[in-house]
Structure formats: C-alpha cells, structure tokens
C-alpha cells in the first residue's frame, strides 16, 4: 500500500505541475518588443539644458532653455517642458518667450509653444515693455515668423490689445493681428 500512496502523490504533484504551467502560459502573454521604427518611445532625454543656435555669421541667434526634453525618433521631434526661448538677434527686437510645453522640429528651427505662452520684450525701459499672452504660438526661425490662430492679448504700460490670431515678422518687427482685434489705450 505504501507504493500505491507514493505513486498517487507523485501523480498528484505531476498533475498540479502541468496545471500550474498551463495557467501561467495562458494568463501571461509575452509582450513583443515591436520594431523600433513603429514604436513611439523617446530614445533619449535631457534635463536642465540650454542650447544656443548661431546664425550664418557666427553670432548667437536664439537660445532655448528648459527643464526637460524627450526626443522621439519615429517622428523626429523634441517634446520640451518648462521652456524659455531668448531671441538674440541684434538687428531686431530682443524678446523672451516662456511656455509650459513645446514641440521642436528640424533641430529646434521650428517651435510650437503651448500652455501659458508668454512673450516679453527684453528691454529695461518700462514704457517700451510689452507682454504677449497666448494659448499657443509657432515660432519659425527659418522663415523668421511667429504665428498663432489662438486668442492673443498684448499688454503694454498704457495699452491692451486682444485678437484672435496674429503674425509677426521677426526681421521687421511688424505685428499683424488677423481677426477681431480690439484695443484700448489710456495715456498718462
């Protein structure tokens, strides 16, 4: 009888092992890694960085600083968080743009800023200080333009202008308000 008991226990252990193996393989499906070109994962990231881009004469054109950057190789874009853009061209007005998020294309030659976009003229003269607020803004350093279709508010010392959309020529410093522009000026 003891031989029968050992065979029964062995058979029970074998059945339990087979059932456990079947249960593990049916519940856990292996995750296929996928082809790298089909995945949308960052291949590198950078924290607390600053990049200065120079013009063709070797002078600094603009600088981008940010808290975090992720590069996505499948679409070749940079996702940037908490960024600051300083426009350094000496021939035009210097300004600083801030945003919570941004997407950069073509090696940071085109930037889409969004969420709490704020653009300020970089000047020490309070009467020439202007601040622009928008939900989103595209800065194209190749075409030397800044554009948006979102609501824009421009606040100066004695003025306030609101519009739905705008275009700015960065070379000439010309601002075109594209839709439903309204403003007020209070001289002091």
C-alpha atoms as an extended CHARMM CRD file, in Angstrom:
* protein
*
       188  EXT
         1         1  UNK       CA              0.0000000000        0.0000000000        0.0000000000  PROA      1               0.0000000000
         2         2  UNK       CA              2.8360000000        2.4090000000        0.6220000000  PROA      2               0.0000000000
         3         3  UNK       CA              3.9710000000        2.0450000000       -3.0200000000  PROA      3               0.0000000000
         4         4  UNK       CA              0.4780000000        2.9480000000       -4.1560000000  PROA      4               0.0000000000
         5         5  UNK       CA              0.4810000000        6.0190000000       -1.9030000000  PROA      5               0.0000000000
         6         6  UNK       CA              3.8110000000        7.2640000000       -3.3590000000  PROA      6               0.0000000000
         7         7  UNK       CA              2.5850000000        6.7970000000       -6.9190000000  PROA      7               0.0000000000
         8         8  UNK       CA             -0.6480000000        8.6350000000       -6.0980000000  PROA      8               0.0000000000
         9         9  UNK       CA              1.2360000000       11.5460000000       -4.5000000000  PROA      9               0.0000000000
        10        10  UNK       CA              3.6570000000       11.6560000000       -7.4460000000  PROA      10              0.0000000000
        11        11  UNK       CA              0.7610000000       11.6280000000       -9.9170000000  PROA      11              0.0000000000
        12        12  UNK       CA             -0.9820000000       14.4250000000       -7.9800000000  PROA      12              0.0000000000
        13        13  UNK       CA              2.2210000000       16.5420000000       -7.9760000000  PROA      13              0.0000000000
        14        14  UNK       CA              2.6670000000       15.9200000000      -11.7090000000  PROA      14              0.0000000000
        15        15  UNK       CA             -0.9410000000       16.9840000000      -12.4360000000  PROA      15              0.0000000000
        16        16  UNK       CA             -0.5450000000       20.0490000000      -10.2600000000  PROA      16              0.0000000000
        17        17  UNK       CA              2.6850000000       20.9720000000      -12.1010000000  PROA      17              0.0000000000
        18        18  UNK       CA              1.0290000000       20.5680000000      -15.5110000000  PROA      18              0.0000000000
        19        19  UNK       CA             -1.9850000000       22.6580000000      -14.4170000000  PROA      19              0.0000000000
        20        20  UNK       CA              0.2640000000       25.4030000000      -12.9980000000  PROA      20              0.0000000000
        21        21  UNK       CA              2.3190000000       25.5490000000      -16.2040000000  PROA      21              0.0000000000
        22        22  UNK       CA             -0.8450000000       25.7490000000      -18.3240000000  PROA      22              0.0000000000
        23        23  UNK       CA             -2.2490000000       28.5000000000      -16.1020000000  PROA      23              0.0000000000
        24        24  UNK       CA              0.9390000000       30.5790000000      -16.3120000000  PROA      24              0.0000000000
        25        25  UNK       CA              1.2020000000       30.3520000000      -20.1020000000  PROA      25              0.0000000000
        26        26  UNK       CA             -2.4750000000       31.1380000000      -20.6840000000  PROA      26              0.0000000000
        27        27  UNK       CA             -2.5350000000       34.1860000000      -18.3700000000  PROA      27              0.0000000000
        28        28  UNK       CA              0.8410000000       35.8220000000      -19.1600000000  PROA      28              0.0000000000
        29        29  UNK       CA              1.1300000000       36.6610000000      -22.8310000000  PROA      29              0.0000000000
        30        30  UNK       CA              4.6560000000       37.6860000000      -23.8090000000  PROA      30              0.0000000000
        31        31  UNK       CA              4.9480000000       41.2910000000      -24.9690000000  PROA      31              0.0000000000
        32        32  UNK       CA              6.5270000000       41.5980000000      -28.3690000000  PROA      32              0.0000000000
        33        33  UNK       CA              9.0600000000       44.4290000000      -28.4090000000  PROA      33              0.0000000000
        34        34  UNK       CA              7.9380000000       45.6380000000      -31.8400000000  PROA      34              0.0000000000
        35        35  UNK       CA             10.0740000000       47.2490000000      -34.4590000000  PROA      35              0.0000000000
        36        36  UNK       CA             11.8790000000       50.3920000000      -33.2830000000  PROA      36              0.0000000000
        37        37  UNK       CA             10.5260000000       52.4120000000      -36.2140000000  PROA      37              0.0000000000
        38        38  UNK       CA              6.9230000000       51.5140000000      -35.2470000000  PROA      38              0.0000000000
        39        39  UNK       CA              7.2200000000       52.4670000000      -31.5750000000  PROA      39              0.0000000000
        40        40  UNK       CA              6.6430000000       55.9340000000      -30.1460000000  PROA      40              0.0000000000
        41        41  UNK       CA              9.1140000000       55.8950000000      -27.2880000000  PROA      41              0.0000000000
        42        42  UNK       CA             11.7890000000       58.5050000000      -26.5750000000  PROA      42              0.0000000000
        43        43  UNK       CA             15.3040000000       57.3400000000      -27.3560000000  PROA      43              0.0000000000
        44        44  UNK       CA             16.9580000000       59.9590000000      -25.1460000000  PROA      44              0.0000000000
        45        45  UNK       CA             16.0770000000       62.7130000000      -22.7170000000  PROA      45              0.0000000000
        46        46  UNK       CA             17.8740000000       65.7270000000      -21.2720000000  PROA      46              0.0000000000
        47        47  UNK       CA             17.0950000000       67.6110000000      -18.0740000000  PROA      47              0.0000000000
        48        48  UNK       CA             18.0110000000       71.2290000000      -17.2570000000  PROA      48              0.0000000000
        49        49  UNK       CA             19.6310000000       72.1760000000      -20.5420000000  PROA      49              0.0000000000
        50        50  UNK       CA             20.4340000000       75.2220000000      -22.6420000000  PROA      50              0.0000000000
        51        51  UNK       CA             21.0330000000       75.3020000000      -26.4090000000  PROA      51              0.0000000000
        52        52  UNK       CA             22.3200000000       78.3410000000      -28.3010000000  PROA      52              0.0000000000
        53        53  UNK       CA             21.7610000000       78.4250000000      -32.0610000000  PROA      53              0.0000000000
        54        54  UNK       CA             24.0550000000       80.6360000000      -34.1430000000  PROA      54              0.0000000000
        55        55  UNK       CA             23.3010000000       82.4210000000      -37.4260000000  PROA      55              0.0000000000
        56        56  UNK       CA             25.3780000000       82.0620000000      -40.5910000000  PROA      56              0.0000000000
        57        57  UNK       CA             27.7180000000       84.8800000000      -39.4270000000  PROA      57              0.0000000000
        58        58  UNK       CA             28.5340000000       83.0980000000      -36.1690000000  PROA      58              0.0000000000
        59        59  UNK       CA             26.5020000000       85.3860000000      -33.9120000000  PROA      59              0.0000000000
        60        60  UNK       CA             24.0370000000       83.9190000000      -31.4120000000  PROA      60              0.0000000000
        61        61  UNK       CA             20.5270000000       83.9570000000      -32.9380000000  PROA      61              0.0000000000
        62        62  UNK       CA             18.4340000000       82.3670000000      -30.1970000000  PROA      62              0.0000000000
        63        63  UNK       CA             18.7580000000       80.2860000000      -27.0620000000  PROA      63              0.0000000000
        64        64  UNK       CA             16.4120000000       77.6050000000      -25.7260000000  PROA      64              0.0000000000
        65        65  UNK       CA             16.4950000000       76.6450000000      -22.0450000000  PROA      65              0.0000000000
        66        66  UNK       CA             14.2140000000       74.0380000000      -20.4910000000  PROA      66              0.0000000000
        67        67  UNK       CA             13.6770000000       71.7110000000      -17.5650000000  PROA      67              0.0000000000
        68        68  UNK       CA             13.1740000000       68.5620000000      -19.6480000000  PROA      68              0.0000000000
        69        69  UNK       CA             13.3970000000       67.3180000000      -23.2390000000  PROA      69              0.0000000000
        70        70  UNK       CA             12.4200000000       63.9730000000      -24.8260000000  PROA      70              0.0000000000
        71        71  UNK       CA             13.4440000000       63.0040000000      -28.3740000000  PROA      71              0.0000000000
        72        72  UNK       CA             11.0810000000       60.7550000000      -30.3750000000  PROA      72              0.0000000000
        73        73  UNK       CA             12.9890000000       59.1740000000      -33.2820000000  PROA      73              0.0000000000
        74        74  UNK       CA              9.9340000000       57.7850000000      -35.1020000000  PROA      74              0.0000000000
        75        75  UNK       CA              8.6970000000       61.3170000000      -35.8910000000  PROA      75              0.0000000000
        76        76  UNK       CA             11.9900000000       63.1610000000      -35.2230000000  PROA      76              0.0000000000
        77        77  UNK       CA             10.5510000000       65.6820000000      -32.7810000000  PROA      77              0.0000000000
        78        78  UNK       CA             11.5730000000       67.0370000000      -29.4080000000  PROA      78              0.0000000000
        79        79  UNK       CA              8.9670000000       67.3830000000      -26.6390000000  PROA      79              0.0000000000
        80        80  UNK       CA             10.0880000000       70.1060000000      -24.2340000000  PROA      80              0.0000000000
        81        81  UNK       CA              8.7100000000       71.0700000000      -20.8200000000  PROA      81              0.0000000000
        82        82  UNK       CA              9.0040000000       74.4050000000      -18.9990000000  PROA      82              0.0000000000
        83        83  UNK       CA             10.9390000000       76.1740000000      -21.7190000000  PROA      83              0.0000000000
        84        84  UNK       CA             12.3170000000       79.6410000000      -22.2680000000  PROA      84              0.0000000000
        85        85  UNK       CA             13.3100000000       80.9900000000      -25.6800000000  PROA      85              0.0000000000
        86        86  UNK       CA             15.5430000000       84.0690000000      -25.9380000000  PROA      86              0.0000000000
        87        87  UNK       CA             15.6260000000       85.7770000000      -29.3290000000  PROA      87              0.0000000000
        88        88  UNK       CA             19.0900000000       87.3270000000      -29.5230000000  PROA      88              0.0000000000
        89        89  UNK       CA             19.2230000000       88.9410000000      -32.9800000000  PROA      89              0.0000000000
        90        90  UNK       CA             20.8030000000       92.3760000000      -32.6220000000  PROA      90              0.0000000000
        91        91  UNK       CA             19.1650000000       93.7110000000      -35.8080000000  PROA      91              0.0000000000
        92        92  UNK       CA             15.6300000000       93.1630000000      -34.4520000000  PROA      92              0.0000000000
        93        93  UNK       CA             13.8620000000       93.4940000000      -31.1320000000  PROA      93              0.0000000000
        94        94  UNK       CA             15.1250000000       91.0800000000      -28.4960000000  PROA      94              0.0000000000
        95        95  UNK       CA             12.4400000000       89.1200000000      -26.6590000000  PROA      95              0.0000000000
        96        96  UNK       CA             11.9320000000       86.1700000000      -24.3330000000  PROA      96              0.0000000000
        97        97  UNK       CA              9.1760000000       83.5550000000      -24.6880000000  PROA      97              0.0000000000
        98        98  UNK       CA              8.0570000000       81.2330000000      -21.9010000000  PROA      98              0.0000000000
        99        99  UNK       CA              5.7540000000       78.1930000000      -22.1370000000  PROA      99              0.0000000000
       100       100  UNK       CA              4.8220000000       75.1250000000      -20.1480000000  PROA      100             0.0000000000
       101       101  UNK       CA              5.2410000000       72.8110000000      -23.1570000000  PROA      101             0.0000000000
       102       102  UNK       CA              6.7660000000       72.8860000000      -26.5870000000  PROA      102             0.0000000000
       103       103  UNK       CA              7.4180000000       70.7180000000      -29.6070000000  PROA      103             0.0000000000
       104       104  UNK       CA             10.5260000000       71.3310000000      -31.6940000000  PROA      104             0.0000000000
       105       105  UNK       CA             11.0230000000       70.3260000000      -35.3150000000  PROA      105             0.0000000000
       106       106  UNK       CA             14.0490000000       70.4140000000      -37.6240000000  PROA      106             0.0000000000
       107       107  UNK       CA             16.6660000000       70.6800000000      -34.8720000000  PROA      107             0.0000000000
       108       108  UNK       CA             14.8120000000       73.4280000000      -32.9800000000  PROA      108             0.0000000000
       109       109  UNK       CA             14.3730000000       75.6190000000      -36.0630000000  PROA      109             0.0000000000
       110       110  UNK       CA             10.5820000000       75.4780000000      -35.6600000000  PROA      110             0.0000000000
       111       111  UNK       CA              8.9730000000       75.5790000000      -32.2040000000  PROA      111             0.0000000000
       112       112  UNK       CA              5.3360000000       75.0570000000      -31.2850000000  PROA      112             0.0000000000
       113       113  UNK       CA              4.7360000000       76.5300000000      -27.8240000000  PROA      113             0.0000000000
       114       114  UNK       CA              1.5920000000       75.8200000000      -25.8260000000  PROA      114             0.0000000000
       115       115  UNK       CA              0.0970000000       76.2070000000      -22.3800000000  PROA      115             0.0000000000
       116       116  UNK       CA              0.6940000000       79.5520000000      -20.6800000000  PROA      116             0.0000000000
       117       117  UNK       CA              2.6570000000       81.1060000000      -23.5320000000  PROA      117             0.0000000000
       118       118  UNK       CA              4.1080000000       84.4660000000      -22.5450000000  PROA      118             0.0000000000
       119       119  UNK       CA              6.3470000000       86.6140000000      -24.7650000000  PROA      119             0.0000000000
       120       120  UNK       CA              8.0910000000       89.6750000000      -23.3130000000  PROA      120             0.0000000000
       121       121  UNK       CA             10.1770000000       92.3420000000      -24.9790000000  PROA      121             0.0000000000
       122       122  UNK       CA             13.6590000000       92.2190000000      -23.4860000000  PROA      122             0.0000000000
       123       123  UNK       CA             14.1230000000       95.8530000000      -22.5170000000  PROA      123             0.0000000000
       124       124  UNK       CA             14.8860000000       97.7980000000      -19.3740000000  PROA      124             0.0000000000
       125       125  UNK       CA             12.6950000000      100.7470000000      -20.4230000000  PROA      125             0.0000000000
       126       126  UNK       CA              9.3050000000      100.3210000000      -18.7410000000  PROA      126             0.0000000000
       127       127  UNK       CA              7.4610000000      102.4800000000      -21.2780000000  PROA      127             0.0000000000
       128       128  UNK       CA              8.6110000000      100.1410000000      -24.1040000000  PROA      128             0.0000000000
       129       129  UNK       CA              7.8220000000       96.9290000000      -22.2130000000  PROA      129             0.0000000000
       130       130  UNK       CA              5.2350000000       94.7270000000      -23.9360000000  PROA      130             0.0000000000
       131       131  UNK       CA              3.9460000000       91.3150000000      -22.8740000000  PROA      131             0.0000000000
       132       132  UNK       CA              2.0390000000       88.9610000000      -25.1550000000  PROA      132             0.0000000000
       133       133  UNK       CA             -0.1420000000       86.1410000000      -23.7770000000  PROA      133             0.0000000000
       134       134  UNK       CA             -1.4420000000       83.2460000000      -25.9160000000  PROA      134             0.0000000000
       135       135  UNK       CA             -2.5690000000       79.6420000000      -25.6220000000  PROA      135             0.0000000000
       136       136  UNK       CA             -0.2050000000       78.5580000000      -28.3740000000  PROA      136             0.0000000000
       137       137  UNK       CA              2.4160000000       80.0880000000      -30.6390000000  PROA      137             0.0000000000
       138       138  UNK       CA              4.5330000000       78.7760000000      -33.5170000000  PROA      138             0.0000000000
       139       139  UNK       CA              7.9890000000       80.3020000000      -33.9490000000  PROA      139             0.0000000000
       140       140  UNK       CA              9.6430000000       79.5190000000      -37.2880000000  PROA      140             0.0000000000
       141       141  UNK       CA             13.2470000000       80.6810000000      -37.1480000000  PROA      141             0.0000000000
       142       142  UNK       CA             13.8400000000       79.6830000000      -40.7950000000  PROA      142             0.0000000000
       143       143  UNK       CA             11.0020000000       81.8690000000      -42.1030000000  PROA      143             0.0000000000
       144       144  UNK       CA             11.6390000000       84.3310000000      -39.2710000000  PROA      144             0.0000000000
       145       145  UNK       CA              7.9750000000       84.4430000000      -38.2570000000  PROA      145             0.0000000000
       146       146  UNK       CA              5.8110000000       83.8410000000      -35.2100000000  PROA      146             0.0000000000
       147       147  UNK       CA              2.1670000000       82.9040000000      -35.7670000000  PROA      147             0.0000000000
       148       148  UNK       CA             -0.9100000000       81.7500000000      -33.8900000000  PROA      148             0.0000000000
       149       149  UNK       CA             -4.6190000000       81.2680000000      -34.5170000000  PROA      149             0.0000000000
       150       150  UNK       CA             -5.4320000000       81.2890000000      -30.8070000000  PROA      150             0.0000000000
       151       151  UNK       CA             -6.5230000000       84.2460000000      -28.6960000000  PROA      151             0.0000000000
       152       152  UNK       CA             -3.7870000000       86.7790000000      -28.1010000000  PROA      152             0.0000000000
       153       153  UNK       CA             -3.5640000000       89.5250000000      -25.5100000000  PROA      153             0.0000000000
       154       154  UNK       CA             -0.8280000000       92.1600000000      -25.7220000000  PROA      154             0.0000000000
       155       155  UNK       CA             -0.3470000000       94.3360000000      -22.6610000000  PROA      155             0.0000000000
       156       156  UNK       CA              1.8230000000       97.4470000000      -22.5210000000  PROA      156             0.0000000000
       157       157  UNK       CA              2.2820000000      100.2080000000      -19.9860000000  PROA      157             0.0000000000
       158       158  UNK       CA             -0.7600000000      102.1670000000      -21.2110000000  PROA      158             0.0000000000
       159       159  UNK       CA             -2.4110000000       99.7380000000      -23.6140000000  PROA      159             0.0000000000
       160       160  UNK       CA             -4.1430000000       96.4120000000      -24.0120000000  PROA      160             0.0000000000
       161       161  UNK       CA             -4.9300000000       94.7200000000      -27.3350000000  PROA      161             0.0000000000
       162       162  UNK       CA             -6.8030000000       91.4460000000      -27.8800000000  PROA      162             0.0000000000
       163       163  UNK       CA             -7.1480000000       89.4670000000      -31.1050000000  PROA      163             0.0000000000
       164       164  UNK       CA             -7.9480000000       86.0210000000      -32.4370000000  PROA      164             0.0000000000
       165       165  UNK       CA             -4.6850000000       85.2160000000      -34.1780000000  PROA      165             0.0000000000
       166       166  UNK       CA             -1.5910000000       87.1050000000      -35.2680000000  PROA      166             0.0000000000
       167       167  UNK       CA              1.5140000000       87.0100000000      -37.4510000000  PROA      167             0.0000000000
       168       168  UNK       CA              4.8360000000       88.6160000000      -36.5710000000  PROA      168             0.0000000000
       169       169  UNK       CA              7.7090000000       89.3040000000      -38.9620000000  PROA      169             0.0000000000
       170       170  UNK       CA             10.7400000000       88.8220000000      -36.7070000000  PROA      170             0.0000000000
       171       171  UNK       CA             13.0830000000       90.7270000000      -39.0650000000  PROA      171             0.0000000000
       172       172  UNK       CA             10.9750000000       93.8460000000      -39.4690000000  PROA      172             0.0000000000
       173       173  UNK       CA              9.2210000000       93.7260000000      -36.1010000000  PROA      173             0.0000000000
       174       174  UNK       CA              5.8160000000       94.0060000000      -37.7870000000  PROA      174             0.0000000000
       175       175  UNK       CA              2.8090000000       92.5660000000      -35.9410000000  PROA      175             0.0000000000
       176       176  UNK       CA             -0.3820000000       91.7700000000      -37.8540000000  PROA      176             0.0000000000
       177       177  UNK       CA             -3.4980000000       90.9870000000      -35.8190000000  PROA      177             0.0000000000
       178       178  UNK       CA             -5.5430000000       88.6700000000      -38.0280000000  PROA      178             0.0000000000
       179       179  UNK       CA             -9.0780000000       88.5160000000      -36.6030000000  PROA      179             0.0000000000
       180       180  UNK       CA            -11.3600000000       90.5330000000      -34.3050000000  PROA      180             0.0000000000
       181       181  UNK       CA             -8.7160000000       92.8570000000      -32.9150000000  PROA      181             0.0000000000
       182       182  UNK       CA             -9.7690000000       95.2060000000      -30.1250000000  PROA      182             0.0000000000
       183       183  UNK       CA             -7.7000000000       97.5080000000      -28.0370000000  PROA      183             0.0000000000
       184       184  UNK       CA             -7.5970000000      100.3250000000      -25.5800000000  PROA      184             0.0000000000
       185       185  UNK       CA             -5.0250000000      102.9740000000      -24.9240000000  PROA      185             0.0000000000
       186       186  UNK       CA             -5.0490000000      105.0860000000      -21.7910000000  PROA      186             0.0000000000
       187       187  UNK       CA             -2.4910000000      107.9180000000      -21.9590000000  PROA      187             0.0000000000
       188       188  UNK       CA             -0.8920000000      109.0340000000      -18.7290000000  PROA      188             0.0000000000
